[in-house]
Short mmCIF file of C-alpha atoms in Angstrom, two decimals:
data_model
loop_
_atom_site.label_atom_id
_atom_site.label_comp_id
_atom_site.label_asym_id
_atom_site.label_seq_id
_atom_site.Cartn_x
_atom_site.Cartn_y
_atom_site.Cartn_z
CA UNK A 210 72.39 110.35 118.04
CA UNK A 211 73.13 113.93 119.03
CA UNK A 212 74.44 115.98 116.13
CA UNK A 213 76.24 119.28 115.79
CA UNK A 214 72.97 120.99 114.79
CA UNK A 215 71.42 119.91 118.11
CA UNK A 216 74.31 121.50 119.98
CA UNK A 217 74.02 124.71 117.97
CA UNK A 218 70.24 124.95 118.58
CA UNK A 219 70.55 124.34 122.33
CA UNK A 220 73.44 126.82 122.67
CA UNK A 221 71.74 129.46 120.49
CA UNK A 222 74.69 129.72 118.09
CA UNK A 223 75.47 128.74 114.50
CA UNK A 224 76.83 125.37 113.43
CA UNK A 225 80.00 127.18 112.37
CA UNK A 226 80.48 128.50 115.90
CA UNK A 227 80.16 125.00 117.36
CA UNK A 228 82.68 123.78 114.81
CA UNK A 229 85.08 126.54 115.83
CA UNK A 230 84.69 125.68 119.51
CA UNK A 231 85.66 122.08 118.71
CA UNK A 232 88.44 122.72 116.19
CA UNK A 233 89.60 126.34 116.68
CA UNK A 234 88.51 127.39 120.19
CA UNK A 235 90.81 130.43 120.20
CA UNK A 236 88.53 132.02 117.58
CA UNK A 237 85.47 132.02 119.90
CA UNK A 238 84.77 134.43 122.75
CA UNK A 239 85.28 132.82 126.15
CA UNK A 240 81.65 133.20 127.29
CA UNK A 241 80.30 131.68 124.07
CA UNK A 242 82.90 128.92 124.18
CA UNK A 243 81.95 128.02 127.75
CA UNK A 244 78.25 127.95 126.88
CA UNK A 245 78.81 125.66 123.88
CA UNK A 246 81.10 123.37 125.87
CA UNK A 247 78.43 123.12 128.55
CA UNK A 248 75.83 122.03 125.98
CA UNK A 249 78.27 119.52 124.46
CA UNK A 250 78.82 117.93 127.86
CA UNK A 251 75.12 117.96 128.79
CA UNK A 252 74.00 116.39 125.51
CA UNK A 253 76.94 113.98 125.33
CA UNK A 254 77.83 115.10 121.82
CA UNK A 255 80.74 113.27 120.17
CA UNK A 256 81.96 114.56 116.82
CA UNK A 257 81.93 112.13 113.91
CA UNK A 258 85.66 111.77 113.61
CA UNK A 259 85.56 109.24 110.79
CA UNK A 260 83.49 111.51 108.58
CA UNK A 261 85.75 114.46 109.34
CA UNK A 262 88.84 112.45 108.48
CA UNK A 263 87.32 111.21 105.23
CA UNK A 264 86.58 114.80 104.21
CA UNK A 265 90.15 115.72 105.06
CA UNK A 266 91.48 112.67 103.21
CA UNK A 267 93.59 111.64 106.19
CA UNK A 268 92.67 108.90 108.66
CA UNK A 269 94.28 108.62 112.08
CA UNK A 270 93.80 104.84 112.20
CA UNK A 271 96.33 102.19 111.23
CA UNK A 272 95.06 98.65 110.70
CA UNK A 273 97.03 95.62 111.89
CA UNK A 274 96.01 92.25 110.44
CA UNK A 275 97.72 89.24 112.03
CA UNK A 276 97.51 85.48 111.60
CA UNK A 277 96.44 84.56 115.12
CA UNK A 278 95.77 86.90 118.04
CA UNK A 279 95.69 83.85 120.35
CA UNK A 280 99.44 83.64 119.80
CA UNK A 281 101.27 85.89 122.30
CA UNK A 282 103.88 86.59 119.63
CA UNK A 283 101.35 88.67 117.72
CA UNK A 284 100.23 90.38 120.92
CA UNK A 285 103.81 91.62 121.33
CA UNK A 286 103.88 92.71 117.67
CA UNK A 287 100.66 94.65 118.25
CA UNK A 288 102.09 96.27 121.39
CA UNK A 289 105.10 97.52 119.44
CA UNK A 290 102.91 98.88 116.65
CA UNK A 291 100.57 100.56 119.13
CA UNK A 292 103.46 102.28 120.89
CA UNK A 293 104.80 103.80 117.66
CA UNK A 294 101.31 104.83 116.55
CA UNK A 295 100.48 106.45 119.87
CA UNK A 296 103.67 108.51 119.79
CA UNK A 297 102.54 109.77 116.35
CA UNK A 298 99.04 110.62 117.58
CA UNK A 299 97.48 107.67 115.78
CA UNK A 300 95.42 104.63 116.77
CA UNK A 301 95.66 100.96 115.80
CA UNK A 302 92.77 98.69 114.81
CA UNK A 303 93.84 95.07 115.38
CA UNK A 304 92.15 92.27 113.39
CA UNK A 305 92.70 88.53 113.25
CA UNK A 306 92.65 86.61 109.96
CA UNK A 307 92.74 83.29 111.88
CA UNK A 308 95.15 82.03 109.18
CA UNK A 309 92.25 82.19 106.69
CA UNK A 310 92.72 83.82 103.26
CA UNK A 311 88.95 84.35 103.09
CA UNK A 312 88.83 86.25 106.39
CA UNK A 313 91.90 88.20 105.34
CA UNK A 314 90.10 89.31 102.15
CA UNK A 315 87.05 90.39 104.17
CA UNK A 316 89.16 92.51 106.51
CA UNK A 317 91.09 94.12 103.66
CA UNK A 318 87.74 95.09 102.16
CA UNK A 319 86.70 96.60 105.48
CA UNK A 320 89.94 98.60 105.68
CA UNK A 321 89.30 99.97 102.19
CA UNK A 322 85.74 100.97 103.11
CA UNK A 323 86.95 102.88 106.15
CA UNK A 324 89.92 104.37 104.27
CA UNK A 325 92.42 103.57 107.01
CA UNK A 326 95.72 105.40 106.90
CA UNK A 327 97.64 102.21 106.14
CA UNK A 328 97.83 98.51 106.92
CA UNK A 329 100.35 96.34 108.73
CA UNK A 330 99.79 92.76 107.62
CA UNK A 331 101.11 89.25 108.10
CA UNK A 332 99.54 87.63 105.03
CA UNK A 333 97.43 84.48 105.32
CA UNK A 334 97.05 84.25 101.55
CA UNK A 335 100.45 83.06 100.35
CA UNK A 336 99.49 83.63 96.69
CA UNK A 337 99.44 87.37 97.30
CA UNK A 338 96.13 87.72 95.44
CA UNK A 339 94.35 89.45 98.33
CA UNK A 340 96.95 92.16 98.68
CA UNK A 341 97.33 92.56 94.93
CA UNK A 342 93.61 93.31 94.78
CA UNK A 343 93.92 95.66 97.77
CA UNK A 344 96.57 97.74 95.97
CA UNK A 345 93.96 99.40 93.77
CA UNK A 346 92.67 101.32 96.79
CA UNK A 347 96.00 103.17 97.03
CA UNK A 348 96.33 102.47 100.76
CA UNK A 349 99.95 101.75 101.78
CA UNK A 350 100.77 98.53 103.59
CA UNK A 351 103.82 97.03 105.29
CA UNK A 352 104.50 93.31 105.62
CA UNK A 353 105.15 92.13 109.18
CA UNK A 354 107.01 88.87 109.86
CA UNK A 355 107.28 88.38 106.11
CA UNK A 356 109.49 89.81 103.38
CA UNK A 357 107.66 91.73 100.68
CA UNK A 358 107.95 89.79 97.40
CA UNK A 359 108.68 92.89 95.33
CA UNK A 360 110.09 96.38 95.61
CA UNK A 361 106.59 97.85 95.88
CA UNK A 362 106.45 98.09 99.66
CA UNK A 363 108.20 97.83 103.01
CA UNK A 364 108.64 94.76 105.15
CA UNK A 365 109.98 93.88 108.59
CA UNK A 366 110.88 90.26 109.16
CA UNK A 367 113.26 87.97 111.02
CA UNK A 368 115.92 85.78 109.43
CA UNK A 369 114.00 82.54 109.93
CA UNK A 370 116.60 80.48 108.07
CA UNK A 371 119.16 81.57 110.63
CA UNK A 372 116.62 80.89 113.39
CA UNK A 373 116.17 77.30 112.22
CA UNK A 374 119.95 76.92 111.97
CA UNK A 375 120.38 78.17 115.56
CA UNK A 376 118.00 75.49 116.79
CA UNK A 377 119.69 72.81 114.70
CA UNK A 378 123.23 73.71 115.75
CA UNK A 379 122.21 73.70 119.40
CA UNK A 380 120.62 70.25 119.21
CA UNK A 381 123.58 68.83 117.28
CA UNK A 382 125.97 70.29 119.87
CA UNK A 383 123.95 68.48 122.54
CA UNK A 384 124.64 65.19 120.78
CA UNK A 385 121.36 64.71 118.90
CA UNK A 386 121.56 63.03 115.52
CA UNK A 387 117.84 62.57 114.81
CA UNK A 388 115.41 65.50 115.01
CA UNK A 389 111.70 65.85 114.37
CA UNK A 390 110.63 69.16 112.83
CA UNK A 391 107.04 70.03 113.75
CA UNK A 392 105.78 72.77 111.44
CA UNK A 393 102.54 74.51 110.75
CA UNK A 394 101.17 74.52 107.19
CA UNK A 395 104.14 74.44 104.83
CA UNK A 396 102.46 76.99 102.59
CA UNK A 397 103.67 79.56 105.14
CA UNK A 398 107.13 80.91 104.24
CA UNK A 399 108.10 81.04 107.92
CA UNK A 400 107.64 77.27 108.24
CA UNK A 401 109.61 76.70 105.03
CA UNK A 402 112.50 78.91 106.13
CA UNK A 403 112.81 77.40 109.61
CA UNK A 404 112.96 73.92 108.06
CA UNK A 405 115.61 75.11 105.59
CA UNK A 406 117.69 76.48 108.45
CA UNK A 407 117.48 73.20 110.35
CA UNK A 408 118.57 71.24 107.27
CA UNK A 409 121.38 73.75 106.74
CA UNK A 410 122.69 73.02 110.22
CA UNK A 411 122.58 69.30 109.41
CA UNK A 412 124.58 69.89 106.25
CA UNK A 413 127.19 71.91 108.17
CA UNK A 414 127.84 68.86 110.33
CA UNK A 415 127.74 66.35 107.49
CA UNK A 416 124.43 64.86 108.62
CA UNK A 417 122.01 63.48 106.04
CA UNK A 418 118.70 65.25 105.48
CA UNK A 419 117.04 61.94 106.35
CA UNK A 420 118.07 62.53 109.96
CA UNK A 421 115.16 64.98 110.10
CA UNK A 422 111.59 63.69 110.33
CA UNK A 423 108.98 66.24 109.32
CA UNK A 424 105.53 66.39 110.94
CA UNK A 425 103.27 69.03 109.38
CA UNK A 426 100.53 70.29 111.71
CA UNK A 427 97.29 71.83 110.47
CA UNK A 428 97.70 75.00 112.52
CA UNK A 429 100.28 76.81 114.63
CA UNK A 430 98.54 76.24 117.96
CA UNK A 431 98.72 74.09 121.10
CA UNK A 432 96.05 71.61 120.00
CA UNK A 433 97.95 70.94 116.78
CA UNK A 434 101.09 70.48 118.85
CA UNK A 435 99.38 67.82 120.96
CA UNK A 436 98.33 66.00 117.79
CA UNK A 437 101.90 66.21 116.47
CA UNK A 438 103.19 64.87 119.78
CA UNK A 439 100.90 61.86 119.49
CA UNK A 440 102.27 61.20 115.99
CA UNK A 441 105.81 61.59 117.30
CA UNK A 442 105.19 58.88 119.91
CA UNK A 443 104.38 56.44 117.10
CA UNK A 444 107.75 56.86 115.37
CA UNK A 445 110.20 53.98 115.85
CA UNK A 446 112.97 54.38 116.66
CA UNK A 447 111.94 57.60 118.37
CA UNK A 448 114.07 60.66 117.52
CA UNK A 449 115.81 62.20 120.49
CA UNK A 450 114.94 65.84 119.76
CA UNK A 451 112.07 67.98 118.46
CA UNK A 452 112.20 71.43 116.91
CA UNK A 453 108.84 73.20 116.59
CA UNK A 454 108.02 76.07 114.26
CA UNK A 455 106.57 78.05 117.17
CA UNK A 456 106.23 77.86 120.94
CA UNK A 457 102.53 77.01 120.91
CA UNK A 458 103.27 73.86 118.94
CA UNK A 459 106.14 73.08 121.32
CA UNK A 460 103.89 73.46 124.37
CA UNK A 461 101.39 71.06 122.79
CA UNK A 462 104.15 68.53 122.07
CA UNK A 463 105.35 68.91 125.67
CA UNK A 464 101.86 68.12 126.94
CA UNK A 465 101.65 64.99 124.77
CA UNK A 466 105.06 63.76 125.92
CA UNK A 467 104.24 64.36 129.58
CA UNK A 468 100.94 62.51 129.23
CA UNK A 469 102.82 59.52 127.77
CA UNK A 470 105.43 59.56 130.54
CA UNK A 471 108.26 60.62 128.23
CA UNK A 472 110.89 62.69 130.01
CA UNK A 473 111.86 66.11 128.64
CA UNK A 474 114.78 66.59 128.20
CA UNK A 475 115.94 63.19 129.48
CA UNK A 476 114.43 61.19 126.60
CA UNK A 477 113.47 63.91 124.16
CA UNK A 478 114.87 67.45 123.91
CA UNK A 479 112.50 70.18 122.78
CA UNK A 480 113.04 73.56 121.10
CA UNK A 481 110.35 76.12 120.25
CA UNK A 482 110.32 79.36 118.30
CA UNK A 483 109.26 82.94 119.21
CA UNK A 484 110.16 82.83 122.93
CA UNK A 485 106.72 83.93 124.10
CA UNK A 486 106.26 84.58 127.82
CA UNK A 487 104.78 81.12 128.40
CA UNK A 488 107.97 79.46 127.11
CA UNK A 489 109.89 80.31 130.26
CA UNK A 490 106.87 79.48 132.48
CA UNK A 491 106.24 75.97 131.10
CA UNK A 492 106.45 72.91 133.36
CA UNK A 493 109.84 72.38 131.76
CA UNK A 494 111.14 75.83 130.76
CA UNK A 495 111.38 75.81 127.01
CA UNK A 496 114.46 76.47 124.93
CA UNK A 497 113.30 78.78 122.15
CA UNK A 498 114.49 80.90 119.26
CA UNK A 499 113.57 84.44 120.24
CA UNK A 500 112.07 86.84 117.74
CA UNK A 501 112.13 90.57 118.61
CA UNK A 502 108.34 90.79 118.26
CA UNK A 503 107.82 94.18 119.94
CA UNK A 504 110.61 95.74 117.89
CA UNK A 505 109.18 94.18 114.73
CA UNK A 506 105.76 95.73 115.30
CA UNK A 507 107.20 99.10 116.25
CA UNK A 508 109.56 99.24 113.27
CA UNK A 509 106.80 98.26 110.84
CA UNK A 510 104.50 100.97 112.20
CA UNK A 511 107.27 103.57 111.98
CA UNK A 512 107.82 102.69 108.31
CA UNK A 513 104.10 103.00 107.60
CA UNK A 514 103.84 106.31 109.47
CA UNK A 515 106.79 107.64 107.48
CA UNK A 516 105.22 106.52 104.20
CA UNK A 517 101.87 108.15 105.01
CA UNK A 518 103.24 111.34 106.57
CA UNK A 519 103.60 114.82 105.21
CA UNK A 520 106.95 114.14 103.51
CA UNK A 521 105.96 111.03 101.58
CA UNK A 522 108.18 111.94 98.63
CA UNK A 523 111.22 111.31 100.85
CA UNK A 524 110.09 107.79 101.73
CA UNK A 525 112.12 104.87 100.40
CA UNK A 526 110.71 101.33 100.57
CA UNK A 527 112.89 99.16 102.77
CA UNK A 528 113.21 95.50 103.69
CA UNK A 529 114.35 95.25 107.27
CA UNK A 530 115.50 91.81 108.46
CA UNK A 531 116.00 91.41 112.20
CA UNK A 532 118.17 88.71 113.75
CA UNK A 533 116.86 85.90 116.00
CA UNK A 534 118.50 84.74 119.23
CA UNK A 535 118.61 81.29 120.84
CA UNK A 536 117.48 81.22 124.48
CA UNK A 537 118.57 77.98 126.15
CA UNK A 538 116.49 76.58 129.01
CA UNK A 539 115.83 73.25 130.70
CA UNK A 540 114.04 71.54 127.80
CA UNK A 541 117.38 70.88 126.06
CA UNK A 542 119.69 71.02 129.05
CA UNK A 543 120.54 67.32 129.46
CA UNK A 544 123.39 66.22 127.14
CA UNK A 545 122.94 63.00 125.21
CA UNK A 546 125.28 60.05 125.81
CA UNK A 547 128.52 60.60 123.95
CA UNK A 548 127.97 64.34 123.62
#
């Protein structure tokens, strides 16, 4: 690897002069500056930015740790965070915990080693132990798609209880009186809150909680949705509607129903959550509860940038809760008899 001493030797100048050309070019005579720049280009020298930042005590990298980068929802979150970071002259390192507390712990250790400026995180470890351990490194973090459990940090989330209620009210208004809720692991607060919202909508209409059948999937992905759809087909009598904790699960359920010759929405109505791009492009366009994912990522990054900026003493930890929106499409369009 070409170092700054190699550049200085080839250009016939001191290491300090090379450093000035890179960091304070106005301090170097034009002829000398041009000669050093020529050597830099010829040798392909790249300054060791990470080492320089560590010496300065200020990294220009924000880390983003999400549950599943295969989920387009988190891609939109990352896009929002990247936009805010870029406007602040920073970069974003995106990592995927794959919903694993062990992988989350490994990445948090990596962030500490590299002394990133701060971390945006959707926790996989619901106990909070990983982040509690991470606190000792004095690196700020902001919760994304999750409320922070204490006043010790910022968070940006969506009102998932209201999101579940939106789905429930819509299905009830369509005449459905029996609904399957397909969730991911119920350790995840998002899955708990969306279920609570659905049950809240039932209570508003005087429907018993038993009108909801709960199928808990192992993961929040399409394959788990297909498995849940197969389990749904075995329920008798079959519920007339399904609410899924995210769109990937809903797309998997849709595949299972299609394969079994079950009409959507004629026999079973289907609602997802997140409103990813594929929801509108499905074989039957999917009704979904939209989360403002881009805005969530951008807002979280802005909070972290504020907390790690020059005026940190003015920063106040905040919990920002965004509101979901129901987007109605063909998968729930057909009214039930008597609706």
